[in-house]
Amino acid sequence: MSKGPGLFPDVGKKARDLLTKDYLSDHKLSVSTYSESGVTLTTSTVKKGGYSSGDVAAQYIYKNTTADVKVDTESNISATLALANIVPSSKTIATLKFPNYESGKLEFQYVHPHASLTAAVGLNQRPPLDFSVTLGTPTFALGAEAGYETISGKLTKYTAGITVTKPDSCASVILGDKGDTIKVSYIHFMDQLKKSAAVGEISRKFSSNENTFTVGGSYAIDPLTLVKVKLNNHGALGVVLQHELIRKSLVTMSSEFDTKALDKTPKFGVALALKP
């Protein structure tokens, strides 16, 4: 396990990723290449319905500095510069976007063996503020995050969470949506590589008295092939098949359908990621 309690977005992340990551509803192809100068170039195309889009991204890493630039087919440009250890155990991240330059932000992250904090400010005339703090150890942590809008002087969000982590399991409770939603999740890993696992999540929205119970899991058929499945109490069933063609190159196929309305067309997605 890592040192320290981790950042607040890590609370419940393992269970959340198993229930959401790789469940696709579009078609995506990405190809990455590496140059001798250390630049990683990735070209991606996505087709969703009758709409297609694409982007080209470049990443350069030098010592404690990482620079990313992405340009898409709609002429949007985003750039991210991350600097590690300007202050020991910290990371500073600047993000700029064009033409929507007002969505840029500056973020500072600090990790301590018993605490972590993040602070982010928007790069515009009336910047929004986001901050979070987490206290604890690698096995037990609690934290909170909040967002503040300087224009209205109001909190735009506040969330609190607690997590208990063991080598083969993790449980968490998150109170979010300004106290309107509570989520309880638990994930248990079946092998040392943490490829095979079982997960359960209960979510309740107080304003609508709506409850959602989701169970899922992953199973490594062999070292190169992984199957994932999830089902909730509303009848939504999702399945993922992922296979490593060659080292670091993956093909992922996903389907999701409503077991209570089998006449509806199921969602289907596929992604192919090629890396040298």
mmCIF file of N, CA, C and O in Angstrom, residues 31-77:
data_model
loop_
_atom_site.group_PDB
_atom_site.id
_atom_site.type_symbol
_atom_site.label_atom_id
_atom_site.label_comp_id
_atom_site.label_asym_id
_atom_site.label_seq_id
_atom_site.Cartn_x
_atom_site.Cartn_y
_atom_site.Cartn_z
ATOM 1 N N VAL A 31 -3.623 5.302 -31.035
ATOM 2 C CA VAL A 31 -2.310 4.790 -31.393
ATOM 3 C C VAL A 31 -1.264 5.699 -30.784
ATOM 4 O O VAL A 31 -1.295 6.923 -30.976
ATOM 5 N N SER A 32 -0.332 5.112 -30.021
ATOM 6 C CA SER A 32 0.726 5.881 -29.371
ATOM 7 C C SER A 32 2.081 5.532 -29.965
ATOM 8 O O SER A 32 2.353 4.372 -30.299
ATOM 9 N N THR A 33 2.920 6.538 -30.103
ATOM 10 C CA THR A 33 4.300 6.351 -30.558
ATOM 11 C C THR A 33 5.233 7.117 -29.646
ATOM 12 O O THR A 33 4.837 8.102 -29.013
ATOM 13 N N TYR A 34 6.473 6.663 -29.565
ATOM 14 C CA TYR A 34 7.477 7.291 -28.721
ATOM 15 C C TYR A 34 8.671 7.704 -29.578
ATOM 16 O O TYR A 34 9.133 6.930 -30.421
ATOM 17 N N SER A 35 9.168 8.919 -29.356
ATOM 18 C CA SER A 35 10.332 9.396 -30.093
ATOM 19 C C SER A 35 11.579 9.288 -29.225
ATOM 20 O O SER A 35 11.499 9.148 -27.997
ATOM 21 N N GLU A 36 12.739 9.382 -29.853
ATOM 22 C CA GLU A 36 14.002 9.299 -29.119
ATOM 23 C C GLU A 36 14.190 10.486 -28.179
ATOM 24 O O GLU A 36 14.933 10.406 -27.205
ATOM 25 N N SER A 37 13.526 11.588 -28.465
ATOM 26 C CA SER A 37 13.645 12.780 -27.612
ATOM 27 C C SER A 37 12.806 12.675 -26.351
ATOM 28 O O SER A 37 12.869 13.563 -25.489
ATOM 29 N N GLY A 38 11.998 11.599 -26.234
ATOM 30 C CA GLY A 38 11.200 11.403 -25.028
ATOM 31 C C GLY A 38 9.767 11.878 -25.134
ATOM 32 O O GLY A 38 9.037 11.919 -24.143
ATOM 33 N N VAL A 39 9.319 12.228 -26.345
ATOM 34 C CA VAL A 39 7.955 12.702 -26.547
ATOM 35 C C VAL A 39 7.040 11.518 -26.881
ATOM 36 O O VAL A 39 7.368 10.695 -27.737
ATOM 37 N N THR A 40 5.900 11.440 -26.192
ATOM 38 C CA THR A 40 4.874 10.443 -26.492
ATOM 39 C C THR A 40 3.766 11.108 -27.289
ATOM 40 O O THR A 40 3.175 12.088 -26.839
ATOM 41 N N LEU A 41 3.486 10.579 -28.457
ATOM 42 C CA LEU A 41 2.456 11.136 -29.331
ATOM 43 C C LEU A 41 1.318 10.131 -29.463
ATOM 44 O O LEU A 41 1.540 8.976 -29.825
ATOM 45 N N THR A 42 0.096 10.580 -29.136
ATOM 46 C CA THR A 42 -1.073 9.699 -29.177
ATOM 47 C C THR A 42 -2.147 10.307 -30.066
ATOM 48 O O THR A 42 -2.560 11.444 -29.861
ATOM 49 N N THR A 43 -2.598 9.529 -31.037
ATOM 50 C CA THR A 43 -3.672 9.941 -31.933
ATOM 51 C C THR A 43 -4.907 9.097 -31.635
ATOM 52 O O THR A 43 -4.823 7.868 -31.576
ATOM 53 N N SER A 44 -6.048 9.754 -31.423
ATOM 54 C CA SER A 44 -7.275 9.046 -31.059
ATOM 55 C C SER A 44 -8.425 9.489 -31.950
ATOM 56 O O SER A 44 -8.522 10.669 -32.316
ATOM 57 N N THR A 45 -9.286 8.545 -32.290
ATOM 58 C CA THR A 45 -10.528 8.833 -32.996
ATOM 59 C C THR A 45 -11.673 8.149 -32.251
ATOM 60 O O THR A 45 -11.526 7.035 -31.752
ATOM 61 N N VAL A 46 -12.814 8.833 -32.176
ATOM 62 C CA VAL A 46 -13.981 8.309 -31.464
ATOM 63 C C VAL A 46 -15.203 8.464 -32.353
ATOM 64 O O VAL A 46 -15.418 9.528 -32.955
ATOM 65 N N LYS A 47 -16.001 7.410 -32.448
ATOM 66 C CA LYS A 47 -17.272 7.462 -33.179
ATOM 67 C C LYS A 47 -18.394 7.095 -32.227
ATOM 68 O O LYS A 47 -18.397 6.014 -31.639
ATOM 69 N N LYS A 48 -19.337 8.013 -32.070
ATOM 70 C CA LYS A 48 -20.475 7.790 -31.187
ATOM 71 C C LYS A 48 -21.734 8.148 -31.948
ATOM 72 O O LYS A 48 -21.957 9.312 -32.295
ATOM 73 N N GLY A 49 -22.539 7.129 -32.235
ATOM 74 C CA GLY A 49 -23.697 7.352 -33.071
ATOM 75 C C GLY A 49 -23.238 7.703 -34.479
ATOM 76 O O GLY A 49 -22.412 7.038 -35.077
ATOM 77 N N GLY A 50 -23.750 8.804 -35.012
ATOM 78 C CA GLY A 50 -23.327 9.256 -36.331
ATOM 79 C C GLY A 50 -22.276 10.341 -36.278
ATOM 80 O O GLY A 50 -21.977 10.965 -37.300
ATOM 81 N N TYR A 51 -21.715 10.585 -35.096
ATOM 82 C CA TYR A 51 -20.757 11.681 -34.917
ATOM 83 C C TYR A 51 -19.360 11.126 -34.671
ATOM 84 O O TYR A 51 -19.175 10.213 -33.875
ATOM 85 N N SER A 52 -18.382 11.674 -35.371
ATOM 86 C CA SER A 52 -16.993 11.249 -35.206
ATOM 87 C C SER A 52 -16.137 12.439 -34.789
ATOM 88 O O SER A 52 -16.374 13.575 -35.222
ATOM 89 N N SER A 53 -15.156 12.184 -33.961
ATOM 90 C CA SER A 53 -14.230 13.219 -33.518
ATOM 91 C C SER A 53 -12.861 12.595 -33.306
ATOM 92 O O SER A 53 -12.710 11.372 -33.273
ATOM 93 N N GLY A 54 -11.881 13.441 -33.163
ATOM 94 C CA GLY A 54 -10.527 12.945 -32.956
ATOM 95 C C GLY A 54 -9.662 13.973 -32.273
ATOM 96 O O GLY A 54 -10.037 15.145 -32.142
ATOM 97 N N ASP A 55 -8.503 13.539 -31.828
ATOM 98 C CA ASP A 55 -7.554 14.458 -31.209
ATOM 99 C C ASP A 55 -6.146 13.897 -31.324
ATOM 100 O O ASP A 55 -5.937 12.696 -31.540
ATOM 101 N N VAL A 56 -5.197 14.797 -31.180
ATOM 102 C CA VAL A 56 -3.784 14.437 -31.147
ATOM 103 C C VAL A 56 -3.201 15.001 -29.850
ATOM 104 O O VAL A 56 -3.389 16.180 -29.549
ATOM 105 N N ALA A 57 -2.533 14.139 -29.091
ATOM 106 C CA ALA A 57 -1.972 14.551 -27.804
ATOM 107 C C ALA A 57 -0.485 14.245 -27.765
ATOM 108 O O ALA A 57 -0.034 13.220 -28.283
ATOM 109 N N ALA A 58 0.271 15.144 -27.162
ATOM 110 C CA ALA A 58 1.711 14.957 -26.997
ATOM 111 C C ALA A 58 2.067 15.121 -25.530
ATOM 112 O O ALA A 58 1.534 16.002 -24.845
ATOM 113 N N GLN A 59 2.956 14.265 -25.045
ATOM 114 C CA GLN A 59 3.408 14.342 -23.650
ATOM 115 C C GLN A 59 4.926 14.272 -23.603
ATOM 116 O O GLN A 59 5.542 13.458 -24.295
ATOM 117 N N TYR A 60 5.503 15.149 -22.778
ATOM 118 C CA TYR A 60 6.958 15.168 -22.613
ATOM 119 C C TYR A 60 7.268 15.172 -21.117
ATOM 120 O O TYR A 60 6.730 15.987 -20.362
ATOM 121 N N ILE A 61 8.112 14.251 -20.691
ATOM 122 C CA ILE A 61 8.498 14.136 -19.283
ATOM 123 C C ILE A 61 9.996 14.352 -19.151
ATOM 124 O O ILE A 61 10.786 13.686 -19.836
ATOM 125 N N TYR A 62 10.362 15.282 -18.302
ATOM 126 C CA TYR A 62 11.781 15.542 -18.031
ATOM 127 C C TYR A 62 11.963 15.758 -16.535
ATOM 128 O O TYR A 62 11.459 16.726 -15.967
ATOM 129 N N LYS A 63 12.645 14.812 -15.912
ATOM 130 C CA LYS A 63 12.876 14.853 -14.464
ATOM 131 C C LYS A 63 11.544 15.007 -13.730
ATOM 132 O O LYS A 63 10.685 14.138 -13.818
ATOM 133 N N ASN A 64 11.323 16.115 -13.021
ATOM 134 C CA ASN A 64 10.103 16.303 -12.237
ATOM 135 C C ASN A 64 9.035 17.102 -12.974
ATOM 136 O O ASN A 64 8.067 17.553 -12.371
ATOM 137 N N THR A 65 9.204 17.278 -14.279
ATOM 138 C CA THR A 65 8.279 18.095 -15.063
ATOM 139 C C THR A 65 7.587 17.260 -16.130
ATOM 140 O O THR A 65 8.225 16.485 -16.835
ATOM 141 N N THR A 66 6.268 17.419 -16.217
ATOM 142 C CA THR A 66 5.477 16.741 -17.247
ATOM 143 C C THR A 66 4.640 17.777 -17.990
ATOM 144 O O THR A 66 3.924 18.568 -17.371
ATOM 145 N N ALA A 67 4.760 17.768 -19.315
ATOM 146 C CA ALA A 67 3.997 18.701 -20.146
ATOM 147 C C ALA A 67 3.101 17.916 -21.094
ATOM 148 O O ALA A 67 3.554 16.962 -21.731
ATOM 149 N N ASP A 68 1.831 18.300 -21.163
ATOM 150 C CA ASP A 68 0.859 17.660 -22.051
ATOM 151 C C ASP A 68 0.170 18.719 -22.904
ATOM 152 O O ASP A 68 -0.232 19.778 -22.384
ATOM 153 N N VAL A 69 -0.002 18.413 -24.181
ATOM 154 C CA VAL A 69 -0.723 19.298 -25.094
ATOM 155 C C VAL A 69 -1.657 18.434 -25.929
ATOM 156 O O VAL A 69 -1.265 17.372 -26.427
ATOM 157 N N LYS A 70 -2.918 18.884 -26.079
ATOM 158 C CA LYS A 70 -3.899 18.137 -26.873
ATOM 159 C C LYS A 70 -4.653 19.096 -27.778
ATOM 160 O O LYS A 70 -5.075 20.175 -27.358
ATOM 161 N N VAL A 71 -4.834 18.678 -29.038
ATOM 162 C CA VAL A 71 -5.602 19.439 -30.028
ATOM 163 C C VAL A 71 -6.652 18.506 -30.621
ATOM 164 O O VAL A 71 -6.311 17.394 -31.053
ATOM 165 N N ASP A 72 -7.917 18.928 -30.638
ATOM 166 C CA ASP A 72 -8.960 18.065 -31.193
ATOM 167 C C ASP A 72 -9.496 18.620 -32.506
ATOM 168 O O ASP A 72 -9.101 19.703 -32.961
ATOM 169 N N THR A 73 -10.400 17.870 -33.126
ATOM 170 C CA THR A 73 -10.906 18.220 -34.444
ATOM 171 C C THR A 73 -11.845 19.424 -34.418
ATOM 172 O O THR A 73 -12.217 19.937 -35.469
ATOM 173 N N GLU A 74 -12.245 19.881 -33.225
ATOM 174 C CA GLU A 74 -13.080 21.070 -33.105
ATOM 175 C C GLU A 74 -12.261 22.303 -32.756
ATOM 176 O O GLU A 74 -12.790 23.312 -32.273
ATOM 177 N N SER A 75 -10.940 22.198 -32.966
ATOM 178 C CA SER A 75 -9.994 23.311 -32.755
ATOM 179 C C SER A 75 -9.875 23.726 -31.297
ATOM 180 O O SER A 75 -9.529 24.866 -30.989
ATOM 181 N N ASN A 76 -10.171 22.799 -30.389
ATOM 182 C CA ASN A 76 -9.935 23.056 -28.976
ATOM 183 C C ASN A 76 -8.513 22.653 -28.624
ATOM 184 O O ASN A 76 -8.041 21.582 -29.032
ATOM 185 N N ILE A 77 -7.836 23.480 -27.875
ATOM 186 C CA ILE A 77 -6.464 23.222 -27.463
ATOM 187 C C ILE A 77 -6.391 23.251 -25.943
ATOM 188 O O ILE A 77 -6.910 24.173 -25.304
#
